[in-house]
């Protein structure tokens, strides 16, 4: 959604935001990997450990997406005025 909006509105700072969004994609993929490992683990302690890692990575990616969205919306407001 962010990438489509940037390309459609032709913002010059799209390169930086593209890189941030790419980092988020990697974080979400790693989070999914750890979540999958936790579903396959047999030891209860290992399950909780892997789920915790997946949760922290997912929340980090989600926080970055939120920050980029807020900055993007702020730039739109500044760009229009």
mmCIF file of C-alpha atoms in Angstrom:
data_model
loop_
_atom_site.group_PDB
_atom_site.id
_atom_site.type_symbol
_atom_site.label_atom_id
_atom_site.label_comp_id
_atom_site.label_asym_id
_atom_site.label_seq_id
_atom_site.Cartn_x
_atom_site.Cartn_y
_atom_site.Cartn_z
ATOM 1 C CA UNK A 1 0.000 0.000 0.000
ATOM 2 C CA UNK A 2 2.775 2.417 0.894
ATOM 3 C CA UNK A 3 4.789 1.540 -2.214
ATOM 4 C CA UNK A 4 1.749 1.904 -4.486
ATOM 5 C CA UNK A 5 0.933 5.307 -3.001
ATOM 6 C CA UNK A 6 4.486 6.529 -3.427
ATOM 7 C CA UNK A 7 4.681 5.394 -7.049
ATOM 8 C CA UNK A 8 1.244 6.842 -7.862
ATOM 9 C CA UNK A 9 1.960 10.246 -6.350
ATOM 10 C CA UNK A 10 5.538 10.341 -7.709
ATOM 11 C CA UNK A 11 7.242 11.450 -4.492
ATOM 12 C CA UNK A 12 11.000 11.989 -4.855
ATOM 13 C CA UNK A 13 11.774 10.482 -1.416
ATOM 14 C CA UNK A 14 10.298 7.134 -2.427
ATOM 15 C CA UNK A 15 13.713 5.427 -2.500
ATOM 16 C CA UNK A 16 14.233 5.802 1.242
ATOM 17 C CA UNK A 17 10.725 4.633 2.073
ATOM 18 C CA UNK A 18 11.129 1.683 -0.327
ATOM 19 C CA UNK A 19 14.163 0.546 1.655
ATOM 20 C CA UNK A 20 12.326 0.862 4.981
ATOM 21 C CA UNK A 21 9.383 -1.136 3.632
ATOM 22 C CA UNK A 22 11.796 -3.796 2.332
ATOM 23 C CA UNK A 23 13.244 -4.095 5.842
ATOM 24 C CA UNK A 24 9.715 -4.588 7.167
ATOM 25 C CA UNK A 25 9.096 -7.361 4.655
ATOM 26 C CA UNK A 26 12.234 -9.133 5.878
ATOM 27 C CA UNK A 27 11.164 -8.691 9.520
ATOM 28 C CA UNK A 28 7.696 -10.119 8.825
ATOM 29 C CA UNK A 29 9.226 -13.077 6.966
ATOM 30 C CA UNK A 30 11.626 -13.825 9.811
ATOM 31 C CA UNK A 31 8.740 -13.539 12.269
ATOM 32 C CA UNK A 32 6.753 -16.080 10.245
ATOM 33 C CA UNK A 33 9.767 -18.397 10.209
ATOM 34 C CA UNK A 34 10.116 -18.307 14.001
ATOM 35 C CA UNK A 35 6.377 -18.784 14.395
ATOM 36 C CA UNK A 36 6.548 -21.845 12.150
ATOM 37 C CA UNK A 37 9.467 -23.221 14.155
ATOM 38 C CA UNK A 38 7.477 -22.769 17.356
ATOM 39 C CA UNK A 39 4.608 -24.808 15.911
ATOM 40 C CA UNK A 40 7.020 -27.636 15.056
ATOM 41 C CA UNK A 41 8.932 -27.622 18.338
ATOM 42 C CA UNK A 42 8.237 -30.383 20.854
ATOM 43 C CA UNK A 43 9.717 -28.859 23.989
ATOM 44 C CA UNK A 44 7.320 -26.467 25.767
ATOM 45 C CA UNK A 45 10.130 -24.158 26.845
ATOM 46 C CA UNK A 46 11.468 -23.956 23.286
ATOM 47 C CA UNK A 47 7.938 -23.250 21.971
ATOM 48 C CA UNK A 48 7.544 -20.276 24.307
ATOM 49 C CA UNK A 49 11.033 -19.002 23.460
ATOM 50 C CA UNK A 50 10.422 -19.137 19.686
ATOM 51 C CA UNK A 51 6.977 -17.551 20.033
ATOM 52 C CA UNK A 52 8.469 -14.705 22.056
ATOM 53 C CA UNK A 53 11.121 -14.080 19.400
ATOM 54 C CA UNK A 54 8.449 -14.112 16.668
ATOM 55 C CA UNK A 55 6.279 -11.695 18.651
ATOM 56 C CA UNK A 56 9.085 -9.199 19.213
ATOM 57 C CA UNK A 57 10.176 -9.265 15.576
ATOM 58 C CA UNK A 58 6.573 -8.876 14.381
ATOM 59 C CA UNK A 59 5.918 -5.940 16.733
ATOM 60 C CA UNK A 60 9.154 -4.300 15.546
ATOM 61 C CA UNK A 61 8.078 -4.598 11.904
ATOM 62 C CA UNK A 62 4.591 -3.369 12.703
ATOM 63 C CA UNK A 63 5.997 -0.372 14.584
ATOM 64 C CA UNK A 64 8.202 0.542 11.636
ATOM 65 C CA UNK A 65 5.225 0.314 9.252
ATOM 66 C CA UNK A 66 3.222 2.546 11.580
ATOM 67 C CA UNK A 67 6.050 5.087 11.760
ATOM 68 C CA UNK A 68 6.502 5.118 7.976
ATOM 69 C CA UNK A 69 2.756 5.528 7.491
ATOM 70 C CA UNK A 70 2.633 8.473 9.890
ATOM 71 C CA UNK A 71 5.638 10.122 8.224
ATOM 72 C CA UNK A 72 4.142 9.473 4.804
ATOM 73 C CA UNK A 73 0.831 11.016 5.837
ATOM 74 C CA UNK A 74 2.690 13.991 7.322
ATOM 75 C CA UNK A 75 4.597 14.476 4.068
ATOM 76 C CA UNK A 76 1.348 14.407 2.124
ATOM 77 C CA UNK A 77 -0.082 17.090 4.380
ATOM 78 C CA UNK A 78 3.042 19.234 3.930
ATOM 79 C CA UNK A 79 3.164 18.522 0.204
ATOM 80 C CA UNK A 80 -0.449 19.657 -0.358
ATOM 81 C CA UNK A 81 -0.073 22.949 1.524
#
